[in-house]
Amino acid sequence: MKVLFVQKVKGIGGSENYFLRLLPKLKQSGIDCEFFLVRSLQDGDESISFIKKLKASGIYVHDRVSAPYNPLLVYYLYKVIVTSQAQIVHSHLIHADFWSALVKRFLNNQFFLLSTKHGYDENYVRKNGFKTKNIVKGFYYIIAKWSNNYIDYSTAVSNGLRRFYIDAGLVEANKIKTLYHGHDFPDNDFPDSVDYRLSPSQVIMVGRIIPLKGYQYVIEAISIASKRQPDVKLVILGTDYGFKHQLEELALNLKVRDRVIFVGFTKEVGQ
């Protein structure tokens, strides 16, 4: 079986780290994988680092430097699908969904198109979460809706996201299921360490510090939990994108500032 993964890549984030774990495992299990990657010159070295890591794990990468709405991308993707003889095209994020759907609709429909939904328009979700009451049927919505007409099946990374796509009328309920990102831990638990154990009872959140991630709700939960668990603390691992100050103010107002620890970016998440 041949699977072609398709995505616009800007660096190494959540989905890219997932690919670096998943694709080599698929290859080891006998599933041949290739990657159609689109990047811009402005994205810097991180996307190149991702390509090198994929190649080092034995994954063939079709690297295209291009603007995301270059019409030639659809032709390049079509050629790769045909020459690689991919039976499954697995698209990730809105750009890849659109390119793959265009190929399926106009050039070649002899493959199964699978899409993974990692999110929705960040500007909309930042203001509304996954509520569909204020859904705007603008450019993003129209592209997503049209693309999903030609996607054979979709997976969502959370139940909330799956319900959003259904309630917004973007995907039929029988054509999308929830498939969580997995994480492999070693067989033995990590030992407690003074370097990494910041409280006997600690809650760890990992990700960019932006409203979309929901840190504010966990800080509110910590203020409630602290009444029953006096030593509980929230440890936040991730880069600040301008939202940290608001979280600090929230923690101060709830009288739990000493219970919220900002570690910043770290590669030692497991420890």
C-alpha atoms as an extended CHARMM CRD file, in Angstrom:
* protein
*
       271  EXT
         1         1  MET       CA              0.0000000000        0.0000000000        0.0000000000  PROA      1               0.0000000000
         2         2  LYS       CA              1.2410000000        3.4940000000       -0.8660000000  PROA      2               0.0000000000
         3         3  VAL       CA              0.1240000000        6.5420000000        1.1500000000  PROA      3               0.0000000000
         4         4  LEU       CA              0.9670000000       10.0800000000        0.0940000000  PROA      4               0.0000000000
         5         5  PHE       CA              0.8040000000       12.6520000000        2.9060000000  PROA      5               0.0000000000
         6         6  VAL       CA              0.1200000000       16.2390000000        1.8460000000  PROA      6               0.0000000000
         7         7  GLN       CA              0.6260000000       19.3970000000        3.8970000000  PROA      7               0.0000000000
         8         8  LYS       CA              1.7980000000       22.9990000000        3.7890000000  PROA      8               0.0000000000
         9         9  VAL       CA              4.6270000000       23.1850000000        6.3260000000  PROA      9               0.0000000000
        10        10  LYS       CA              5.9780000000       26.2790000000        8.0790000000  PROA      10              0.0000000000
        11        11  GLY       CA              8.1340000000       24.5810000000       10.7120000000  PROA      11              0.0000000000
        12        12  ILE       CA              8.0450000000       21.7700000000       13.2320000000  PROA      12              0.0000000000
        13        13  GLY       CA              4.8340000000       22.0250000000       15.2340000000  PROA      13              0.0000000000
        14        14  GLY       CA              2.3120000000       19.5420000000       16.5850000000  PROA      14              0.0000000000
        15        15  SER       CA              1.3710000000       17.8380000000       13.3310000000  PROA      15              0.0000000000
        16        16  GLU       CA              4.9640000000       17.7470000000       12.0770000000  PROA      16              0.0000000000
        17        17  ASN       CA              6.1990000000       16.0970000000       15.2830000000  PROA      17              0.0000000000
        18        18  TYR       CA              3.3720000000       13.6050000000       14.9240000000  PROA      18              0.0000000000
        19        19  PHE       CA              4.4860000000       12.8020000000       11.3640000000  PROA      19              0.0000000000
        20        20  LEU       CA              8.0500000000       12.2490000000       12.5400000000  PROA      20              0.0000000000
        21        21  ARG       CA              6.8000000000        9.5650000000       14.9240000000  PROA      21              0.0000000000
        22        22  LEU       CA              4.0320000000        8.0950000000       12.7710000000  PROA      22              0.0000000000
        23        23  LEU       CA              5.5100000000        7.7460000000        9.2950000000  PROA      23              0.0000000000
        24        24  PRO       CA              8.5630000000        5.6440000000       10.2410000000  PROA      24              0.0000000000
        25        25  LYS       CA              6.2540000000        3.3130000000       12.2010000000  PROA      25              0.0000000000
        26        26  LEU       CA              3.9730000000        2.9480000000        9.1760000000  PROA      26              0.0000000000
        27        27  LYS       CA              6.9820000000        2.2060000000        6.9850000000  PROA      27              0.0000000000
        28        28  GLN       CA              8.1840000000       -0.4460000000        9.4520000000  PROA      28              0.0000000000
        29        29  SER       CA              4.7490000000       -2.0850000000        9.3160000000  PROA      29              0.0000000000
        30        30  GLY       CA              4.9750000000       -2.4200000000        5.5260000000  PROA      30              0.0000000000
        31        31  ILE       CA              3.0460000000        0.6810000000        4.4400000000  PROA      31              0.0000000000
        32        32  ASP       CA              5.0200000000        2.7280000000        1.9290000000  PROA      32              0.0000000000
        33        33  CYS       CA              4.8190000000        6.4620000000        2.6860000000  PROA      33              0.0000000000
        34        34  GLU       CA              5.8110000000        9.5780000000        0.7890000000  PROA      34              0.0000000000
        35        35  PHE       CA              5.2990000000       13.2490000000        1.6510000000  PROA      35              0.0000000000
        36        36  PHE       CA              4.2080000000       16.0860000000       -0.6530000000  PROA      36              0.0000000000
        37        37  LEU       CA              5.3880000000       19.1910000000        1.1670000000  PROA      37              0.0000000000
        38        38  VAL       CA              4.8070000000       22.8320000000        0.2560000000  PROA      38              0.0000000000
        39        39  ARG       CA              6.7620000000       25.6220000000        1.9230000000  PROA      39              0.0000000000
        40        40  SER       CA              7.7280000000       29.2250000000        1.2710000000  PROA      40              0.0000000000
        41        41  LEU       CA             11.2070000000       30.7210000000        1.3700000000  PROA      41              0.0000000000
        42        42  GLN       CA             10.0720000000       32.9770000000        4.2290000000  PROA      42              0.0000000000
        43        43  ASP       CA              9.4750000000       29.9950000000        6.5050000000  PROA      43              0.0000000000
        44        44  GLY       CA             13.1700000000       29.7030000000        7.3290000000  PROA      44              0.0000000000
        45        45  ASP       CA             15.2030000000       26.7090000000        8.3950000000  PROA      45              0.0000000000
        46        46  GLU       CA             12.6120000000       24.8290000000       10.4670000000  PROA      46              0.0000000000
        47        47  SER       CA             10.7700000000       23.4380000000        7.4510000000  PROA      47              0.0000000000
        48        48  ILE       CA             14.1250000000       22.3420000000        5.9920000000  PROA      48              0.0000000000
        49        49  SER       CA             14.9370000000       20.6540000000        9.3080000000  PROA      49              0.0000000000
        50        50  PHE       CA             11.6320000000       18.7810000000        9.0940000000  PROA      50              0.0000000000
        51        51  ILE       CA             12.4600000000       17.6010000000        5.5630000000  PROA      51              0.0000000000
        52        52  LYS       CA             15.8760000000       16.3550000000        6.6630000000  PROA      52              0.0000000000
        53        53  LYS       CA             14.3680000000       14.4280000000        9.5690000000  PROA      53              0.0000000000
        54        54  LEU       CA             11.8000000000       12.7800000000        7.3090000000  PROA      54              0.0000000000
        55        55  LYS       CA             14.4550000000       11.7860000000        4.8060000000  PROA      55              0.0000000000
        56        56  ALA       CA             16.6960000000       10.4390000000        7.5890000000  PROA      56              0.0000000000
        57        57  SER       CA             13.8660000000        8.1160000000        8.6300000000  PROA      57              0.0000000000
        58        58  GLY       CA             13.5190000000        6.7820000000        5.0700000000  PROA      58              0.0000000000
        59        59  ILE       CA             10.5340000000        8.8680000000        3.9140000000  PROA      59              0.0000000000
        60        60  TYR       CA             10.7150000000       10.2440000000        0.3630000000  PROA      60              0.0000000000
        61        61  VAL       CA              9.8020000000       13.9510000000        0.2920000000  PROA      61              0.0000000000
        62        62  HSD       CA              8.4330000000       15.8510000000       -2.7150000000  PROA      62              0.0000000000
        63        63  ASP       CA              9.5320000000       19.3660000000       -1.7530000000  PROA      63              0.0000000000
        64        64  ARG       CA              7.8310000000       22.3170000000       -3.4510000000  PROA      64              0.0000000000
        65        65  VAL       CA              8.7010000000       25.9450000000       -2.6960000000  PROA      65              0.0000000000
        66        66  SER       CA              5.6120000000       27.8990000000       -3.6690000000  PROA      66              0.0000000000
        67        67  ALA       CA              2.8230000000       30.2370000000       -2.6300000000  PROA      67              0.0000000000
        68        68  PRO       CA             -0.1100000000       28.1300000000       -1.3570000000  PROA      68              0.0000000000
        69        69  TYR       CA             -2.5400000000       29.2810000000       -4.0590000000  PROA      69              0.0000000000
        70        70  ASN       CA             -0.2390000000       28.7260000000       -7.0260000000  PROA      70              0.0000000000
        71        71  PRO       CA             -2.4010000000       26.8340000000       -9.5860000000  PROA      71              0.0000000000
        72        72  LEU       CA              0.6300000000       24.7980000000      -10.6510000000  PROA      72              0.0000000000
        73        73  LEU       CA              0.6540000000       23.0920000000       -7.2350000000  PROA      73              0.0000000000
        74        74  VAL       CA             -2.4290000000       21.1360000000       -8.2440000000  PROA      74              0.0000000000
        75        75  TYR       CA             -0.6790000000       19.8780000000      -11.3650000000  PROA      75              0.0000000000
        76        76  TYR       CA              2.4770000000       18.9800000000       -9.4230000000  PROA      76              0.0000000000
        77        77  LEU       CA              0.4090000000       17.0870000000       -6.8580000000  PROA      77              0.0000000000
        78        78  TYR       CA             -1.4630000000       15.2690000000       -9.6280000000  PROA      78              0.0000000000
        79        79  LYS       CA              1.8310000000       14.1690000000      -11.2070000000  PROA      79              0.0000000000
        80        80  VAL       CA              3.1620000000       12.9100000000       -7.8740000000  PROA      80              0.0000000000
        81        81  ILE       CA             -0.0240000000       10.9520000000       -7.1730000000  PROA      81              0.0000000000
        82        82  VAL       CA              0.1720000000        9.2830000000      -10.5900000000  PROA      82              0.0000000000
        83        83  THR       CA              3.9170000000        8.5620000000      -10.6330000000  PROA      83              0.0000000000
        84        84  SER       CA              4.0050000000        7.3340000000       -7.0250000000  PROA      84              0.0000000000
        85        85  GLN       CA              0.8920000000        5.1960000000       -7.6240000000  PROA      85              0.0000000000
        86        86  ALA       CA             -0.5390000000        6.3150000000       -4.2870000000  PROA      86              0.0000000000
        87        87  GLN       CA             -3.7220000000        4.4950000000       -3.3560000000  PROA      87              0.0000000000
        88        88  ILE       CA             -4.4160000000        6.8310000000       -0.4220000000  PROA      88              0.0000000000
        89        89  VAL       CA             -3.8170000000       10.5730000000       -0.3050000000  PROA      89              0.0000000000
        90        90  HSD       CA             -3.8650000000       11.8500000000        3.2870000000  PROA      90              0.0000000000
        91        91  SER       CA             -4.2900000000       15.6200000000        3.4160000000  PROA      91              0.0000000000
        92        92  HSD       CA             -3.7070000000       17.7950000000        6.4680000000  PROA      92              0.0000000000
        93        93  LEU       CA             -4.9930000000       21.3570000000        6.9560000000  PROA      93              0.0000000000
        94        94  ILE       CA             -7.0660000000       23.5350000000        4.6420000000  PROA      94              0.0000000000
        95        95  HSD       CA             -4.5150000000       24.1100000000        1.8630000000  PROA      95              0.0000000000
        96        96  ALA       CA             -3.7850000000       20.4180000000        1.3950000000  PROA      96              0.0000000000
        97        97  ASP       CA             -7.4990000000       19.5930000000        1.5070000000  PROA      97              0.0000000000
        98        98  PHE       CA             -8.1220000000       22.1130000000       -1.2790000000  PROA      98              0.0000000000
        99        99  TRP       CA             -5.2430000000       20.9750000000       -3.5420000000  PROA      99              0.0000000000
       100       100  SER       CA             -6.1640000000       17.3030000000       -3.1180000000  PROA      100             0.0000000000
       101       101  ALA       CA             -9.8580000000       17.9330000000       -3.7280000000  PROA      101             0.0000000000
       102       102  LEU       CA             -9.0430000000       19.8410000000       -6.9230000000  PROA      102             0.0000000000
       103       103  VAL       CA             -6.9940000000       16.8890000000       -8.1820000000  PROA      103             0.0000000000
       104       104  LYS       CA             -9.7850000000       14.4750000000       -7.2820000000  PROA      104             0.0000000000
       105       105  ARG       CA            -12.4590000000       16.5870000000       -8.9550000000  PROA      105             0.0000000000
       106       106  PHE       CA            -10.7160000000       17.5930000000      -12.1830000000  PROA      106             0.0000000000
       107       107  LEU       CA             -7.6820000000       15.3900000000      -12.8790000000  PROA      107             0.0000000000
       108       108  ASN       CA             -7.7290000000       11.9850000000      -11.2280000000  PROA      108             0.0000000000
       109       109  ASN       CA            -10.2390000000       10.3360000000       -8.9110000000  PROA      109             0.0000000000
       110       110  GLN       CA             -8.5500000000        6.9350000000       -8.7400000000  PROA      110             0.0000000000
       111       111  PHE       CA             -7.4150000000        7.3070000000       -5.1280000000  PROA      111             0.0000000000
       112       112  PHE       CA             -8.9940000000        7.4270000000       -1.6710000000  PROA      112             0.0000000000
       113       113  LEU       CA             -8.8190000000       10.9270000000       -0.2100000000  PROA      113             0.0000000000
       114       114  LEU       CA             -8.5110000000       10.9910000000        3.5800000000  PROA      114             0.0000000000
       115       115  SER       CA             -8.3610000000       14.2560000000        5.5090000000  PROA      115             0.0000000000
       116       116  THR       CA             -7.3400000000       14.9250000000        9.0910000000  PROA      116             0.0000000000
       117       117  LYS       CA             -8.9440000000       17.9870000000       10.6810000000  PROA      117             0.0000000000
       118       118  HSD       CA             -6.5150000000       19.6180000000       13.1090000000  PROA      118             0.0000000000
       119       119  GLY       CA             -8.5770000000       22.7670000000       13.5980000000  PROA      119             0.0000000000
       120       120  TYR       CA            -10.4690000000       25.5110000000       11.8280000000  PROA      120             0.0000000000
       121       121  ASP       CA             -9.8320000000       29.1580000000       10.9350000000  PROA      121             0.0000000000
       122       122  GLU       CA             -7.7930000000       30.3710000000       13.9290000000  PROA      122             0.0000000000
       123       123  ASN       CA             -9.2850000000       33.8790000000       13.8380000000  PROA      123             0.0000000000
       124       124  TYR       CA            -12.7890000000       32.4290000000       14.1260000000  PROA      124             0.0000000000
       125       125  VAL       CA            -11.9120000000       29.8620000000       16.7980000000  PROA      125             0.0000000000
       126       126  ARG       CA            -10.0480000000       32.4730000000       18.8670000000  PROA      126             0.0000000000
       127       127  LYS       CA            -13.2690000000       34.4830000000       19.1440000000  PROA      127             0.0000000000
       128       128  ASN       CA            -15.9120000000       31.7390000000       19.1680000000  PROA      128             0.0000000000
       129       129  GLY       CA            -14.2510000000       28.4750000000       20.1330000000  PROA      129             0.0000000000
       130       130  PHE       CA            -16.0610000000       25.5450000000       18.5280000000  PROA      130             0.0000000000
       131       131  LYS       CA            -19.4760000000       27.2010000000       18.7080000000  PROA      131             0.0000000000
       132       132  THR       CA            -21.2170000000       27.4560000000       15.3530000000  PROA      132             0.0000000000
       133       133  LYS       CA            -23.7390000000       30.1720000000       16.2890000000  PROA      133             0.0000000000
       134       134  ASN       CA            -21.6390000000       32.9290000000       14.7000000000  PROA      134             0.0000000000
       135       135  ILE       CA            -20.2340000000       30.9070000000       11.8130000000  PROA      135             0.0000000000
       136       136  VAL       CA            -19.3890000000       33.1420000000        8.8590000000  PROA      136             0.0000000000
       137       137  LYS       CA            -19.6970000000       31.5540000000        5.4280000000  PROA      137             0.0000000000
       138       138  GLY       CA            -16.7610000000       33.4510000000        4.0440000000  PROA      138             0.0000000000
       139       139  PHE       CA            -13.7380000000       32.4090000000        1.9920000000  PROA      139             0.0000000000
       140       140  TYR       CA            -12.3590000000       29.8740000000        4.4880000000  PROA      140             0.0000000000
       141       141  TYR       CA            -15.7740000000       28.2550000000        4.9890000000  PROA      141             0.0000000000
       142       142  ILE       CA            -16.4720000000       28.0430000000        1.2480000000  PROA      142             0.0000000000
       143       143  ILE       CA            -13.0840000000       26.4410000000        0.5040000000  PROA      143             0.0000000000
       144       144  ALA       CA            -13.5010000000       23.9490000000        3.3610000000  PROA      144             0.0000000000
       145       145  LYS       CA            -17.0870000000       23.0940000000        2.3500000000  PROA      145             0.0000000000
       146       146  TRP       CA            -16.2080000000       22.6000000000       -1.3180000000  PROA      146             0.0000000000
       147       147  SER       CA            -13.1480000000       20.4990000000       -0.5210000000  PROA      147             0.0000000000
       148       148  ASN       CA            -15.1050000000       18.2060000000        1.7770000000  PROA      148             0.0000000000
       149       149  ASN       CA            -17.4530000000       17.3620000000       -1.0960000000  PROA      149             0.0000000000
       150       150  TYR       CA            -14.5770000000       15.3950000000       -2.6520000000  PROA      150             0.0000000000
       151       151  ILE       CA            -12.9570000000       14.0320000000        0.5010000000  PROA      151             0.0000000000
       152       152  ASP       CA            -13.9120000000       10.3850000000        0.9820000000  PROA      152             0.0000000000
       153       153  TYR       CA            -13.4950000000       10.3520000000        4.7530000000  PROA      153             0.0000000000
       154       154  SER       CA            -12.1860000000       12.6030000000        7.5210000000  PROA      154             0.0000000000
       155       155  THR       CA            -10.8040000000       12.2470000000       11.0060000000  PROA      155             0.0000000000
       156       156  ALA       CA            -10.8060000000       14.9440000000       13.6800000000  PROA      156             0.0000000000
       157       157  VAL       CA             -8.2520000000       15.2090000000       16.4660000000  PROA      157             0.0000000000
       158       158  SER       CA            -10.9360000000       15.8180000000       19.1220000000  PROA      158             0.0000000000
       159       159  ASN       CA            -14.6400000000       15.1940000000       19.6920000000  PROA      159             0.0000000000
       160       160  GLY       CA            -15.2460000000       18.9310000000       19.9640000000  PROA      160             0.0000000000
       161       161  LEU       CA            -13.6930000000       19.5230000000       16.5570000000  PROA      161             0.0000000000
       162       162  ARG       CA            -15.6690000000       16.6630000000       15.0060000000  PROA      162             0.0000000000
       163       163  ARG       CA            -18.9280000000       18.0720000000       16.3730000000  PROA      163             0.0000000000
       164       164  PHE       CA            -17.9900000000       21.5400000000       15.0780000000  PROA      164             0.0000000000
       165       165  TYR       CA            -17.5050000000       20.2960000000       11.5060000000  PROA      165             0.0000000000
       166       166  ILE       CA            -20.8270000000       18.4540000000       11.6340000000  PROA      166             0.0000000000
       167       167  ASP       CA            -22.8280000000       21.2890000000       13.2310000000  PROA      167             0.0000000000
       168       168  ALA       CA            -21.3230000000       23.8480000000       10.8480000000  PROA      168             0.0000000000
       169       169  GLY       CA            -22.5340000000       21.7980000000        7.8840000000  PROA      169             0.0000000000
       170       170  LEU       CA            -19.0080000000       21.1760000000        6.6280000000  PROA      170             0.0000000000
       171       171  VAL       CA            -18.9470000000       17.3700000000        6.8940000000  PROA      171             0.0000000000
       172       172  GLU       CA            -21.6910000000       14.7590000000        7.1050000000  PROA      172             0.0000000000
       173       173  ALA       CA            -21.7510000000       12.8990000000       10.4280000000  PROA      173             0.0000000000
       174       174  ASN       CA            -21.1940000000        9.5040000000        8.7990000000  PROA      174             0.0000000000
       175       175  LYS       CA            -18.0370000000       10.7360000000        7.0370000000  PROA      175             0.0000000000
       176       176  ILE       CA            -15.9630000000       11.8590000000       10.0140000000  PROA      176             0.0000000000
       177       177  LYS       CA            -14.7510000000       10.2030000000       13.2040000000  PROA      177             0.0000000000
       178       178  THR       CA            -12.5000000000       11.2180000000       16.0900000000  PROA      178             0.0000000000
       179       179  LEU       CA             -8.9560000000        9.8660000000       16.0320000000  PROA      179             0.0000000000
       180       180  TYR       CA             -6.7470000000       11.2160000000       18.7750000000  PROA      180             0.0000000000
       181       181  HSD       CA             -3.0420000000       11.8600000000       18.3800000000  PROA      181             0.0000000000
       182       182  GLY       CA             -1.2170000000        9.1610000000       20.3150000000  PROA      182             0.0000000000
       183       183  HSD       CA              1.9740000000        9.4690000000       22.3230000000  PROA      183             0.0000000000
       184       184  ASP       CA              4.4290000000        6.6860000000       23.1050000000  PROA      184             0.0000000000
       185       185  PHE       CA              5.8620000000        6.6600000000       26.6120000000  PROA      185             0.0000000000
       186       186  PRO       CA              8.7070000000        4.3560000000       27.6520000000  PROA      186             0.0000000000
       187       187  ASP       CA              7.8070000000        1.0880000000       29.3590000000  PROA      187             0.0000000000
       188       188  ASN       CA              9.0850000000        2.4250000000       32.6740000000  PROA      188             0.0000000000
       189       189  ASP       CA              7.7560000000        5.6050000000       34.2550000000  PROA      189             0.0000000000
       190       190  PHE       CA             10.0210000000        8.6200000000       34.4520000000  PROA      190             0.0000000000
       191       191  PRO       CA             11.5250000000        8.9250000000       37.9420000000  PROA      191             0.0000000000
       192       192  ASP       CA             10.6600000000       11.9930000000       39.9660000000  PROA      192             0.0000000000
       193       193  SER       CA             13.3820000000       14.6140000000       39.7240000000  PROA      193             0.0000000000
       194       194  VAL       CA             13.9980000000       17.9020000000       41.5070000000  PROA      194             0.0000000000
       195       195  ASP       CA             14.5950000000       19.3550000000       38.0500000000  PROA      195             0.0000000000
       196       196  TYR       CA             11.2040000000       18.3930000000       36.6380000000  PROA      196             0.0000000000
       197       197  ARG       CA              8.9150000000       17.6650000000       39.6000000000  PROA      197             0.0000000000
       198       198  LEU       CA              7.7850000000       21.1830000000       40.5190000000  PROA      198             0.0000000000
       199       199  SER       CA              5.0470000000       20.0880000000       42.9150000000  PROA      199             0.0000000000
       200       200  PRO       CA              3.8570000000       16.7770000000       44.4280000000  PROA      200             0.0000000000
       201       201  SER       CA              0.6300000000       17.3090000000       42.4620000000  PROA      201             0.0000000000
       202       202  GLN       CA              1.1700000000       19.0010000000       39.1130000000  PROA      202             0.0000000000
       203       203  VAL       CA             -0.9070000000       19.4380000000       35.9790000000  PROA      203             0.0000000000
       204       204  ILE       CA              1.1580000000       19.8830000000       32.8080000000  PROA      204             0.0000000000
       205       205  MET       CA             -0.0490000000       21.6500000000       29.6690000000  PROA      205             0.0000000000
       206       206  VAL       CA              2.0460000000       21.6990000000       26.5010000000  PROA      206             0.0000000000
       207       207  GLY       CA              1.5890000000       24.0590000000       23.5510000000  PROA      207             0.0000000000
       208       208  ARG       CA              1.8000000000       27.6200000000       22.2730000000  PROA      208             0.0000000000
       209       209  ILE       CA              0.5180000000       30.1700000000       24.7830000000  PROA      209             0.0000000000
       210       210  ILE       CA             -2.4600000000       31.4830000000       22.8150000000  PROA      210             0.0000000000
       211       211  PRO       CA             -6.1740000000       31.7920000000       23.7160000000  PROA      211             0.0000000000
       212       212  LEU       CA             -7.0550000000       28.9230000000       21.3810000000  PROA      212             0.0000000000
       213       213  LYS       CA             -5.3260000000       26.4050000000       23.6840000000  PROA      213             0.0000000000
       214       214  GLY       CA             -7.6560000000       27.1090000000       26.6240000000  PROA      214             0.0000000000
       215       215  TYR       CA             -5.0800000000       27.7950000000       29.3640000000  PROA      215             0.0000000000
       216       216  GLN       CA             -7.4820000000       30.2770000000       30.9440000000  PROA      216             0.0000000000
       217       217  TYR       CA            -10.0000000000       27.5330000000       31.6850000000  PROA      217             0.0000000000
       218       218  VAL       CA             -7.4000000000       25.3200000000       33.3320000000  PROA      218             0.0000000000
       219       219  ILE       CA             -6.2490000000       28.2020000000       35.5460000000  PROA      219             0.0000000000
       220       220  GLU       CA             -9.8740000000       28.6150000000       36.6450000000  PROA      220             0.0000000000
       221       221  ALA       CA             -9.9950000000       24.8640000000       37.3280000000  PROA      221             0.0000000000
       222       222  ILE       CA             -6.7820000000       25.0780000000       39.3640000000  PROA      222             0.0000000000
       223       223  SER       CA             -8.3700000000       27.7190000000       41.5890000000  PROA      223             0.0000000000
       224       224  ILE       CA            -11.1890000000       25.2680000000       42.3260000000  PROA      224             0.0000000000
       225       225  ALA       CA             -8.9650000000       22.1940000000       42.6620000000  PROA      225             0.0000000000
       226       226  SER       CA             -6.6200000000       23.9740000000       45.0980000000  PROA      226             0.0000000000
       227       227  LYS       CA             -9.3550000000       24.0100000000       47.7160000000  PROA      227             0.0000000000
       228       228  ARG       CA             -9.2570000000       20.1940000000       47.7950000000  PROA      228             0.0000000000
       229       229  GLN       CA             -5.6320000000       19.6470000000       46.7610000000  PROA      229             0.0000000000
       230       230  PRO       CA             -3.4980000000       22.2600000000       48.5240000000  PROA      230             0.0000000000
       231       231  ASP       CA             -0.2600000000       21.3460000000       46.7050000000  PROA      231             0.0000000000
       232       232  VAL       CA             -1.6340000000       21.3630000000       43.1550000000  PROA      232             0.0000000000
       233       233  LYS       CA              0.1920000000       23.4710000000       40.5540000000  PROA      233             0.0000000000
       234       234  LEU       CA             -0.1840000000       24.0950000000       36.8320000000  PROA      234             0.0000000000
       235       235  VAL       CA              3.0340000000       23.7960000000       34.8030000000  PROA      235             0.0000000000
       236       236  ILE       CA              2.8390000000       25.3550000000       31.3240000000  PROA      236             0.0000000000
       237       237  LEU       CA              5.3930000000       24.3270000000       28.6990000000  PROA      237             0.0000000000
       238       238  GLY       CA              5.3460000000       26.4330000000       25.5500000000  PROA      238             0.0000000000
       239       239  THR       CA              6.3100000000       29.6460000000       23.8050000000  PROA      239             0.0000000000
       240       240  ASP       CA              4.4020000000       32.8350000000       24.6280000000  PROA      240             0.0000000000
       241       241  TYR       CA              2.5920000000       34.4640000000       21.6930000000  PROA      241             0.0000000000
       242       242  GLY       CA              1.4610000000       37.5350000000       23.6580000000  PROA      242             0.0000000000
       243       243  PHE       CA             -1.1250000000       35.8340000000       25.8920000000  PROA      243             0.0000000000
       244       244  LYS       CA              1.0160000000       35.0750000000       28.9550000000  PROA      244             0.0000000000
       245       245  HSD       CA              0.4190000000       38.4600000000       30.5840000000  PROA      245             0.0000000000
       246       246  GLN       CA             -3.3620000000       37.9660000000       30.5220000000  PROA      246             0.0000000000
       247       247  LEU       CA             -2.9770000000       34.5230000000       32.0840000000  PROA      247             0.0000000000
       248       248  GLU       CA             -0.7700000000       35.9560000000       34.8190000000  PROA      248             0.0000000000
       249       249  GLU       CA             -3.3960000000       38.6000000000       35.5710000000  PROA      249             0.0000000000
       250       250  LEU       CA             -6.1210000000       35.9500000000       35.6750000000  PROA      250             0.0000000000
       251       251  ALA       CA             -4.0770000000       33.8440000000       38.0880000000  PROA      251             0.0000000000
       252       252  LEU       CA             -3.4920000000       36.9060000000       40.2950000000  PROA      252             0.0000000000
       253       253  ASN       CA             -7.1950000000       37.7360000000       40.3660000000  PROA      253             0.0000000000
       254       254  LEU       CA             -8.0290000000       34.1520000000       41.3220000000  PROA      254             0.0000000000
       255       255  LYS       CA             -5.2650000000       34.1680000000       43.9720000000  PROA      255             0.0000000000
       256       256  VAL       CA             -3.4200000000       31.2300000000       42.3730000000  PROA      256             0.0000000000
       257       257  ARG       CA             -0.4640000000       33.0540000000       40.7920000000  PROA      257             0.0000000000
       258       258  ASP       CA              1.9550000000       30.9990000000       42.8960000000  PROA      258             0.0000000000
       259       259  ARG       CA              0.3320000000       27.8460000000       41.5280000000  PROA      259             0.0000000000
       260       260  VAL       CA              0.9110000000       28.6590000000       37.8320000000  PROA      260             0.0000000000
       261       261  ILE       CA              4.4440000000       28.0790000000       36.5240000000  PROA      261             0.0000000000
       262       262  PHE       CA              5.5410000000       29.1830000000       33.0510000000  PROA      262             0.0000000000
       263       263  VAL       CA              8.5340000000       27.1120000000       31.9470000000  PROA      263             0.0000000000
       264       264  GLY       CA              8.7110000000       28.4050000000       28.3710000000  PROA      264             0.0000000000
       265       265  PHE       CA              9.7580000000       26.3510000000       25.3770000000  PROA      265             0.0000000000
       266       266  THR       CA             11.5160000000       23.0750000000       26.2070000000  PROA      266             0.0000000000
       267       267  LYS       CA             12.4550000000       19.8940000000       24.4160000000  PROA      267             0.0000000000
       268       268  GLU       CA             12.3320000000       17.9710000000       27.7090000000  PROA      268             0.0000000000
       269       269  VAL       CA              8.5610000000       17.5110000000       27.8210000000  PROA      269             0.0000000000
       270       270  GLY       CA              8.8130000000       13.7940000000       28.6070000000  PROA      270             0.0000000000
       271       271  GLN       CA             11.0760000000       14.2990000000       31.5870000000  PROA      271             0.0000000000
